[in-house]
PDB file of C-alpha atoms in Angstrom:
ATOM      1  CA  UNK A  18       0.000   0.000   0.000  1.00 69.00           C
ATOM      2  CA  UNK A  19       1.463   2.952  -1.432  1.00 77.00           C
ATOM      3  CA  UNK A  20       0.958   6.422   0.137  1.00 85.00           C
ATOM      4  CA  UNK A  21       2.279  10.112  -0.850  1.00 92.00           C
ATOM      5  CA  UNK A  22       5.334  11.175   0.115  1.00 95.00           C
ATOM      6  CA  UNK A  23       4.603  13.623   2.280  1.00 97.00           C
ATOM      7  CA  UNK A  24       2.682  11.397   4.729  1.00 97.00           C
ATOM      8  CA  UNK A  25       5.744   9.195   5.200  1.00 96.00           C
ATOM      9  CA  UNK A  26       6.316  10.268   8.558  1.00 97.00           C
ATOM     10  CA  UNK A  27       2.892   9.775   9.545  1.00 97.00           C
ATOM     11  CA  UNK A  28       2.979   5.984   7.853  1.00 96.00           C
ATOM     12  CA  UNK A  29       6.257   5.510   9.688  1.00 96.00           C
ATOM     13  CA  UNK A  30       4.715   6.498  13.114  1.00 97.00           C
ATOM     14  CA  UNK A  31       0.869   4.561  12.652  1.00 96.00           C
ATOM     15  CA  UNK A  32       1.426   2.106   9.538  1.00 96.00           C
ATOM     16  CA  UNK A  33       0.201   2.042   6.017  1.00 95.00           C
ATOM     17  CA  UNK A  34      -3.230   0.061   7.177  1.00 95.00           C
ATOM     18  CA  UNK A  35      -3.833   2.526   9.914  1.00 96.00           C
ATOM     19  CA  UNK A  36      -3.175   5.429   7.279  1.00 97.00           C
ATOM     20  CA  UNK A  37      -5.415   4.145   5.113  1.00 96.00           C
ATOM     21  CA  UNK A  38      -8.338   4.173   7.329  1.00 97.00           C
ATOM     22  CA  UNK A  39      -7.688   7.869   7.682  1.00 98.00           C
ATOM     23  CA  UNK A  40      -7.391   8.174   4.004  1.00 97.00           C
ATOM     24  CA  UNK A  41     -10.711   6.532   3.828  1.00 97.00           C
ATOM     25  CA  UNK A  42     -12.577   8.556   6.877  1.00 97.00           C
ATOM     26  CA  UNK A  43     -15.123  11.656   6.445  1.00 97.00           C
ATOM     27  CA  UNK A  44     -14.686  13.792   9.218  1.00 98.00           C
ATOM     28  CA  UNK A  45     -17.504  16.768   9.834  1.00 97.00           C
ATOM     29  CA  UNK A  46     -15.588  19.734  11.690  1.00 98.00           C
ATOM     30  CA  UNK A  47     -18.110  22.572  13.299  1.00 97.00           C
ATOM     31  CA  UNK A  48     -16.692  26.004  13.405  1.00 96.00           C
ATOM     32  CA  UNK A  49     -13.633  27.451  11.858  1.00 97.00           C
ATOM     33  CA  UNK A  50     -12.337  29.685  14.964  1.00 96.00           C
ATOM     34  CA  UNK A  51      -9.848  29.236  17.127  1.00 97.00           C
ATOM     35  CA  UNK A  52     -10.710  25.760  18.048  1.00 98.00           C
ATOM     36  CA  UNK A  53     -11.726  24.410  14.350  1.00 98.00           C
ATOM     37  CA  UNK A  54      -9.650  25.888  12.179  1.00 98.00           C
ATOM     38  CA  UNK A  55      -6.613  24.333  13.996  1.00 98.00           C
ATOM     39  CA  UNK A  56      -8.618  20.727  14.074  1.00 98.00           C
ATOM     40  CA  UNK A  57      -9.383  20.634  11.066  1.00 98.00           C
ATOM     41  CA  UNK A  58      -5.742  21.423   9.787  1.00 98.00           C
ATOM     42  CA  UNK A  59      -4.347  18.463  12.079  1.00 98.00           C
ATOM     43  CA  UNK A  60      -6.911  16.608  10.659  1.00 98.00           C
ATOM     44  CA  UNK A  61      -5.338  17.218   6.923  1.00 98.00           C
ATOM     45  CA  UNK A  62      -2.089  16.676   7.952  1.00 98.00           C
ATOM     46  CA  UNK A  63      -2.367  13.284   9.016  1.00 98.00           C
ATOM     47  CA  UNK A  64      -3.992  12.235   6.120  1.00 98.00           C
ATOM     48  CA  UNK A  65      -8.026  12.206   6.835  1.00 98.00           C
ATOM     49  CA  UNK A  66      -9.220  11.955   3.352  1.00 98.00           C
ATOM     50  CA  UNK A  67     -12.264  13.593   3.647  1.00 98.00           C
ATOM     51  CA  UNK A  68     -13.745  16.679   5.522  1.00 98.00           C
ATOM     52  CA  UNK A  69     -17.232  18.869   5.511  1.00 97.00           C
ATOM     53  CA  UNK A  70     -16.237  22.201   6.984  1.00 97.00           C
ATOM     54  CA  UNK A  71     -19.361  24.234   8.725  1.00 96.00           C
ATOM     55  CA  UNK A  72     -18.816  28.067   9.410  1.00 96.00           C
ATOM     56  CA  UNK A  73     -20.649  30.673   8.629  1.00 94.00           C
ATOM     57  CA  UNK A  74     -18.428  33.580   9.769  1.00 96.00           C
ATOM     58  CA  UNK A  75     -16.205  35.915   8.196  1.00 97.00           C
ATOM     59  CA  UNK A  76     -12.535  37.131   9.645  1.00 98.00           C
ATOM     60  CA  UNK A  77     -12.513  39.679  12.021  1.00 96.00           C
ATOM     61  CA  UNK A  78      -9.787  41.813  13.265  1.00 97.00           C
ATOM     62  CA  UNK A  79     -10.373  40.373  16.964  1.00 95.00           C
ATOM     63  CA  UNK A  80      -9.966  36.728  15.349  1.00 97.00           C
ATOM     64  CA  UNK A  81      -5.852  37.463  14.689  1.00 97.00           C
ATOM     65  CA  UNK A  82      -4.741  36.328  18.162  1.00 97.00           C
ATOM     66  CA  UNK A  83      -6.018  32.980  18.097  1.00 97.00           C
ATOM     67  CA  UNK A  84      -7.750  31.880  14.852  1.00 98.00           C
ATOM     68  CA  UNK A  85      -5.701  30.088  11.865  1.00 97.00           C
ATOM     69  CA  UNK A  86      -7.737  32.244   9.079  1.00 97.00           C
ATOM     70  CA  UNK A  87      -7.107  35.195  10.447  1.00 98.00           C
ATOM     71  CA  UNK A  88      -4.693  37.227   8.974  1.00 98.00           C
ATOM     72  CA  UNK A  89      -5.047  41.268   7.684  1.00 98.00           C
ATOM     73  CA  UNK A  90      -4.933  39.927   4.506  1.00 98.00           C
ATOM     74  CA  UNK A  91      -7.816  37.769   5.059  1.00 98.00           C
ATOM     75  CA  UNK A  92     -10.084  40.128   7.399  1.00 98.00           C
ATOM     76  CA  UNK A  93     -13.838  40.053   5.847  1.00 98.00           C
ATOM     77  CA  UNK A  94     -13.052  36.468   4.380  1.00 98.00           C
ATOM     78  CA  UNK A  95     -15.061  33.329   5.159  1.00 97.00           C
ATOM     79  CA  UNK A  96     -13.186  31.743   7.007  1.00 98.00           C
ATOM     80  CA  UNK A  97     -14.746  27.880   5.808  1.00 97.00           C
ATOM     81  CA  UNK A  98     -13.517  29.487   2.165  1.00 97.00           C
ATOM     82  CA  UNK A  99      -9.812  30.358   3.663  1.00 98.00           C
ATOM     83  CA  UNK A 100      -9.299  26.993   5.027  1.00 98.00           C
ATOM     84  CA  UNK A 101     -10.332  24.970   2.265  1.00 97.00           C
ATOM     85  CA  UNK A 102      -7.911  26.502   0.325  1.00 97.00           C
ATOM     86  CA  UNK A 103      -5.189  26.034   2.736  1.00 98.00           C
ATOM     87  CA  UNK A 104      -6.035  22.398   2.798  1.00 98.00           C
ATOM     88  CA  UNK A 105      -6.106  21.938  -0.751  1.00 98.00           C
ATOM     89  CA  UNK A 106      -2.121  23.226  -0.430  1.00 98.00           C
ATOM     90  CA  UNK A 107      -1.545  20.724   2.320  1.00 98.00           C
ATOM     91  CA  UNK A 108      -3.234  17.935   0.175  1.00 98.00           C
ATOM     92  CA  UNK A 109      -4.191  18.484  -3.402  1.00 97.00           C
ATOM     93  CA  UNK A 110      -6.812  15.141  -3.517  1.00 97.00           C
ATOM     94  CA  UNK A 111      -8.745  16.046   0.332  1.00 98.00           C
ATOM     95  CA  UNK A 112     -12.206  15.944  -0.270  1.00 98.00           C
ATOM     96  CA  UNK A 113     -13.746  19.118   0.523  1.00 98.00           C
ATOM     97  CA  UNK A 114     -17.562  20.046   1.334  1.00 97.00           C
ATOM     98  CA  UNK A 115     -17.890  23.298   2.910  1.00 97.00           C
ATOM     99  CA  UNK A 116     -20.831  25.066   4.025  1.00 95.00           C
ATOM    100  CA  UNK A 117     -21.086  28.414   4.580  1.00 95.00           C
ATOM    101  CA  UNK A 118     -23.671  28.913   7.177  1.00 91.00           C
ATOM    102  CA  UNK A 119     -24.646  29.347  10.543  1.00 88.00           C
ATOM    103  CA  UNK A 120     -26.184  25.881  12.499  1.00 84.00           C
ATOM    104  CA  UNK A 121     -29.740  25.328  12.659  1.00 81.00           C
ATOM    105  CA  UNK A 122     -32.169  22.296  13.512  1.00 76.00           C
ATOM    106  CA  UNK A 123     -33.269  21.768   9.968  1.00 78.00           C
ATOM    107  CA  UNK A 124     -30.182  22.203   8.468  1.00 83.00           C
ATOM    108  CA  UNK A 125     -28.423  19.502  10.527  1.00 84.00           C
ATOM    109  CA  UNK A 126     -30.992  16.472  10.117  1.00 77.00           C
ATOM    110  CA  UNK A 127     -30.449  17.476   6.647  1.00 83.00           C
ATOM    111  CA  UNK A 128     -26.406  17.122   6.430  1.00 86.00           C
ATOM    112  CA  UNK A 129     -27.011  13.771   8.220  1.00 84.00           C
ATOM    113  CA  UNK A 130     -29.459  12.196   5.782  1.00 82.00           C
ATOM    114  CA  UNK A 131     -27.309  14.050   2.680  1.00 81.00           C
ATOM    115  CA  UNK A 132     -24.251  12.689   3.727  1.00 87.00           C
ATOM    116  CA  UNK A 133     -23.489  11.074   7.335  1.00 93.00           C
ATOM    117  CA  UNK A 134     -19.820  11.333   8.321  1.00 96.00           C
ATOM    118  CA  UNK A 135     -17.633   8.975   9.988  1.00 96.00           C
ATOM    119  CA  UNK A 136     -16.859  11.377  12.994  1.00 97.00           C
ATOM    120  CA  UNK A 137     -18.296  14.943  14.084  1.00 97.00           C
ATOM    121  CA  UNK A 138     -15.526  17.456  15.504  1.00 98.00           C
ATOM    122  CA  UNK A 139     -17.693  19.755  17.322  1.00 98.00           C
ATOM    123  CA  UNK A 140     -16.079  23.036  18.073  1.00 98.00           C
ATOM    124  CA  UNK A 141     -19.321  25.459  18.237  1.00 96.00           C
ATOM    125  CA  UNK A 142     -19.366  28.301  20.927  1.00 93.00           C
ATOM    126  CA  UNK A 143     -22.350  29.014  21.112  1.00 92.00           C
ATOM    127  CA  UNK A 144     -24.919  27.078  23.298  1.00 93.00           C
ATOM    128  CA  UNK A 145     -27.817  26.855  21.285  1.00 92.00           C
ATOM    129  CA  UNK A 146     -26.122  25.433  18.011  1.00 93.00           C
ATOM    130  CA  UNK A 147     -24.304  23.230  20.111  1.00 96.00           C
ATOM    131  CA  UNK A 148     -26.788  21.397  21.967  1.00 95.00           C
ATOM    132  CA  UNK A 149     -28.520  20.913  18.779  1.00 94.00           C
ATOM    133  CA  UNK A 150     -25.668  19.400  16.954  1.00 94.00           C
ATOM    134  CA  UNK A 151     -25.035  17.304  19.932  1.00 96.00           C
ATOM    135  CA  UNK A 152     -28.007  15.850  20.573  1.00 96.00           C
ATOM    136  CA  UNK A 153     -29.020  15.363  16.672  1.00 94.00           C
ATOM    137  CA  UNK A 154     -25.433  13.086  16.596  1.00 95.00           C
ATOM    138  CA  UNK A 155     -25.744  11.633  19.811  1.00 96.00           C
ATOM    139  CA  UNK A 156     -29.554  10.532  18.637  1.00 94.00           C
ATOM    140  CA  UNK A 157     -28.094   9.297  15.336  1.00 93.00           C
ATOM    141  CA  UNK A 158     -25.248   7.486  17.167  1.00 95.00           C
ATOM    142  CA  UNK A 159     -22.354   9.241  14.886  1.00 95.00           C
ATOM    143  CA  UNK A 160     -19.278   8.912  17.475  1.00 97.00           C
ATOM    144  CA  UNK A 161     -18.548  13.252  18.455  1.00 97.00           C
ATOM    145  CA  UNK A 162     -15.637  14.608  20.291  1.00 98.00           C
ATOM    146  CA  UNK A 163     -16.998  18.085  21.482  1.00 98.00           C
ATOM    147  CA  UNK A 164     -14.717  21.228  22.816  1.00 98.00           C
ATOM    148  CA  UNK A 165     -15.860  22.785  25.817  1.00 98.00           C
ATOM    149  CA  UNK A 166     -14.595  26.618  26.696  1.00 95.00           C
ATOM    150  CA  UNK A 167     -11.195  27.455  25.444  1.00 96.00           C
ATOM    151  CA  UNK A 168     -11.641  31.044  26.795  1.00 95.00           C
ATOM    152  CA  UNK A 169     -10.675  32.424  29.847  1.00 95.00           C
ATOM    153  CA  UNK A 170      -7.458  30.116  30.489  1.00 96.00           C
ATOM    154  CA  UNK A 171      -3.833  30.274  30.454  1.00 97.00           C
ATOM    155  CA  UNK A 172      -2.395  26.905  30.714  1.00 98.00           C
ATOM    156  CA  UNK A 173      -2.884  24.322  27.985  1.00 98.00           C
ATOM    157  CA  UNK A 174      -1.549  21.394  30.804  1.00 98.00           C
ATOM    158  CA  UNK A 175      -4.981  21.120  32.255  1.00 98.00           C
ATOM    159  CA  UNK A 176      -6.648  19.815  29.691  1.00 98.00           C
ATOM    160  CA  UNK A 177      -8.550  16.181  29.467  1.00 98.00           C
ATOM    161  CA  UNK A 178     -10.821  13.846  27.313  1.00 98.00           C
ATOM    162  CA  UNK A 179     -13.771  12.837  29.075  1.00 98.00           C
ATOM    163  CA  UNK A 180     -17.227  12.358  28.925  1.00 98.00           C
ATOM    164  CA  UNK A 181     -19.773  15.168  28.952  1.00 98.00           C
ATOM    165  CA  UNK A 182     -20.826  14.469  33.017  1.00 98.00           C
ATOM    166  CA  UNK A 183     -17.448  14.020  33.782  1.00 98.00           C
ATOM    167  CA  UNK A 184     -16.512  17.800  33.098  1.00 98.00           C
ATOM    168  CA  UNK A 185     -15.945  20.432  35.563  1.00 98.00           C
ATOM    169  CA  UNK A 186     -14.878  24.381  36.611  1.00 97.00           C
ATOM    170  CA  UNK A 187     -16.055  24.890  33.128  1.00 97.00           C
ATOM    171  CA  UNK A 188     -19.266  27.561  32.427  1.00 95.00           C
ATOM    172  CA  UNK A 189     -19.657  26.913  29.475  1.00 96.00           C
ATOM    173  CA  UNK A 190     -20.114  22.820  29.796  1.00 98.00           C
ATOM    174  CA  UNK A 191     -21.666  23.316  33.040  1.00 98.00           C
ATOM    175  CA  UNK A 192     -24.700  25.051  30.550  1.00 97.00           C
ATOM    176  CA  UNK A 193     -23.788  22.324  27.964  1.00 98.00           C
ATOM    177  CA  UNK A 194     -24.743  19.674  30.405  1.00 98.00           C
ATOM    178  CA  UNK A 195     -27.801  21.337  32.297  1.00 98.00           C
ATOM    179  CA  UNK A 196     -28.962  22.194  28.471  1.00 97.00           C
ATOM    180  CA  UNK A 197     -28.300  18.210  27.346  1.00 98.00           C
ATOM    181  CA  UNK A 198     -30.616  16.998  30.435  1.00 97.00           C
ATOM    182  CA  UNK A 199     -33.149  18.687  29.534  1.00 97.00           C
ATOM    183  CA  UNK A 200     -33.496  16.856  25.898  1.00 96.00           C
ATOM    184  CA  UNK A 201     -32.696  13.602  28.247  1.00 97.00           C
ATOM    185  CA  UNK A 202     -28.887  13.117  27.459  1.00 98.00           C
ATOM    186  CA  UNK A 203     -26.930  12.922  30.818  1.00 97.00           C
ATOM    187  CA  UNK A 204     -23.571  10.824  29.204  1.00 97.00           C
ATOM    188  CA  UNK A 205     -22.467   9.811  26.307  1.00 97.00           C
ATOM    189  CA  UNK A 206     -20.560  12.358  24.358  1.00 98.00           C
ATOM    190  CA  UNK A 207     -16.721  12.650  24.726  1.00 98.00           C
ATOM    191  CA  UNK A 208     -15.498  16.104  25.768  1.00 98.00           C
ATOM    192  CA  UNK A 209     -12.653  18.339  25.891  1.00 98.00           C
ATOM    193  CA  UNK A 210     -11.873  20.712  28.442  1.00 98.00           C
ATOM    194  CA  UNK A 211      -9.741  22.694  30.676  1.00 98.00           C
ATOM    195  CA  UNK A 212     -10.059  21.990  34.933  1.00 98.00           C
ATOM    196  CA  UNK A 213      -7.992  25.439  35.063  1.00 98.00           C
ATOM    197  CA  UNK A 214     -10.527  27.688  37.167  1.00 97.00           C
ATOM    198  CA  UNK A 215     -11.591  30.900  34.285  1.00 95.00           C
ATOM    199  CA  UNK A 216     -10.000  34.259  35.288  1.00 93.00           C
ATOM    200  CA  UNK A 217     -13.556  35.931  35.592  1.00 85.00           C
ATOM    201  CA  UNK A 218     -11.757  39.597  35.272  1.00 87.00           C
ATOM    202  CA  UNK A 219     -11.312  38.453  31.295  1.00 86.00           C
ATOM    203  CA  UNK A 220     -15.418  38.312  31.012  1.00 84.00           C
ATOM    204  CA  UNK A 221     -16.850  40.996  28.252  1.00 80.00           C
ATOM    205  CA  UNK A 222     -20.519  40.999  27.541  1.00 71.00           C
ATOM    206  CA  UNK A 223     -21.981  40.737  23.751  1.00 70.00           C
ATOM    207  CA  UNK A 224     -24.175  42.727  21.501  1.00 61.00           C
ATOM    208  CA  UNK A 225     -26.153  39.366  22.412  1.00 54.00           C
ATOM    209  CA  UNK A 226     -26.124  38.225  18.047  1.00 53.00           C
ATOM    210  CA  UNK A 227     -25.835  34.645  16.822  1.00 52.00           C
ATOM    211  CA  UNK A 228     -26.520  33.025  20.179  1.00 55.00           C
ATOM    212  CA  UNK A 229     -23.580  34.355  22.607  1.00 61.00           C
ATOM    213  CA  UNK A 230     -24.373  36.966  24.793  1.00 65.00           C
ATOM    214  CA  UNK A 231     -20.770  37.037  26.717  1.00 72.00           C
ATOM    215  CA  UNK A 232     -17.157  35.410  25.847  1.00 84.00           C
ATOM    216  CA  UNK A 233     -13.765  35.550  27.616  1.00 92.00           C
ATOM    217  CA  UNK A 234     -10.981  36.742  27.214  1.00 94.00           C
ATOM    218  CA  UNK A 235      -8.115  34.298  25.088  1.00 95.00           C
ATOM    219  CA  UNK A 236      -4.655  33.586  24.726  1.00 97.00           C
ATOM    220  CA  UNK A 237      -3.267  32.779  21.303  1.00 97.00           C
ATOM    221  CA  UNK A 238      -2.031  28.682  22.485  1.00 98.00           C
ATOM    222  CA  UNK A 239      -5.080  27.749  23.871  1.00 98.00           C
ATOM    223  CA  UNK A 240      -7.453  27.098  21.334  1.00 98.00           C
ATOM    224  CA  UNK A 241      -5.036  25.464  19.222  1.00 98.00           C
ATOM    225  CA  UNK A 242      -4.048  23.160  22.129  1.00 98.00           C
ATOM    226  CA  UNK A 243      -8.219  22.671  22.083  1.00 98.00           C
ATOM    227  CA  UNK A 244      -7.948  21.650  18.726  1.00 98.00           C
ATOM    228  CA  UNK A 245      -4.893  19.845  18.858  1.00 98.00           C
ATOM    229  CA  UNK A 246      -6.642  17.637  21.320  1.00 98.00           C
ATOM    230  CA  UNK A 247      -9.849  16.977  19.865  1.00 98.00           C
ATOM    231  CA  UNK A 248      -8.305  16.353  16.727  1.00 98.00           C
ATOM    232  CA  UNK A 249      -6.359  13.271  18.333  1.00 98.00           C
ATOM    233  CA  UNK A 250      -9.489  11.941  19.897  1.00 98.00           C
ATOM    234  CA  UNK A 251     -10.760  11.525  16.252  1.00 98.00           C
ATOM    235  CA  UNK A 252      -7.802  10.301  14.888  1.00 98.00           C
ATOM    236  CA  UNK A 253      -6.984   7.676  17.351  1.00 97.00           C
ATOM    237  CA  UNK A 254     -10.366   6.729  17.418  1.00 97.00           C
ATOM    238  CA  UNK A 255     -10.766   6.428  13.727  1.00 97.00           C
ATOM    239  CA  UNK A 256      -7.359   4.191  13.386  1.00 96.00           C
ATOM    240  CA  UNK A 257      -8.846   2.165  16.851  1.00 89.00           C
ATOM    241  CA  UNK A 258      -5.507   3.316  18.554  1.00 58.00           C
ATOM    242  CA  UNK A 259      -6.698   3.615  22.086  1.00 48.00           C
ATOM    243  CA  UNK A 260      -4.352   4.841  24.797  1.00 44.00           C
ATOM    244  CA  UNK A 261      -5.723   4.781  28.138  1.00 36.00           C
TER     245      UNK A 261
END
């Protein structure tokens, strides 16, 4: 089993079978920011061969301290547009679907029954979308790593995978899991998130659009090291590589 030359350290590391499988794997990613946009790129790079891309947001000039498409070159860009570009320059045959648009209910039975991927990468920040996308994957039993809050943190140590009811000195999963009981889902969906308590100074309230009426403060490692993570929960899942 032959595979490009620019995997070869990958195929040294996991094996040509196990490299396959990722060449073989659809992989739906949920928001380009800070979180996504870094997932989805370690995703590429070790070879997943297929990837829908959901964001309907363009680059702002508060994006540039954390978010992959953001650049000055790129402010007012969609960002889902920016990064399948980039990934078509990382690999030229990835299979690309992106969507341009915000979540909603409809739309997301819809992308199911159009065309159900392997593995959902959830990195939405806001709560309604979320707990949607959740509980439509969880319902349609389509294995989903989810990212809890990236914001608010400095240290990238104190980070874990765990399940959803496992998480803690989080906000934002604490309303992810009091949201998810109420549509009758108390485990069952792996997260990722930080135990670091939030520095509550960095808290700025929103114009209340799209869902999110506050947000913290970030740091430019953190989401990445978000993404980073999540992105190896659906790799090692998809090659059945299980460390414990």
């Amino acid at each position: 089993m032959t595979h490009p030359k620019w995997l070869s350290r990958t195929d040294l590391l996991i094996g040509s079978v196990r490299l396959e499988k990722l060449r073989k794997a659809h992989v739906m990613v949920v928001g380009m920011g800070g979180v996504g946009s870094f997932a989805a790129e370690f995703l590429v790079r070790a070879g997943v061969g297929k990837l829908t891309l959901i964001d309907g947001d363009i680059v702002e000039a508060s994006n540039r301290n954390r978010q992959l498409p953001a650049l000055i070159s790129t402010e007012n860009q969609a960002k889902s547009e920016i990064m399948g570009k980039r990934f078509k320059d990382i690999n030229e045959e990835v299979k690309l679907k992106i969507i341009k648009e915000f979540i909603n209910p409809e739309m997301v039975d819809h992308l199911f029954e159009e065309d159900r991927p392997d593995y959902i990468l959830d990195a939405i920040d806001t709560i309604t979308p979320k707990i949607t996308f959740l509980k439509a994957a969880f319902d349609q039993k389509i294995p989903i790593v989810s990212s809890m809050g990236a914001g608010g943190r400095l240290d990238p140590t104190k980070l874990s995978v765990v399940d959803i009811s496992k998480t803690y000195n989080c906000p934002f999963a604490f309303q992810i899991r009091k949201r998810l009981r109420k549509v009758g889902i108390k485990k069952g969906i792996k997260a990722v998130f930080s135990s670091e308590l939030v520095i509550e100074d960095s808290l700025m309230m929103t114009d209340g659009s799209s869902y999110k009426k506050s947000a913290y403060g970030t740091i430019s490692y953190l989401p990445a090291t978000f993404g980073a993570v999540t992105a190896s929960v659906v790799v090692r899942d998809i090659i059945e590589l299980r460390q414990r």
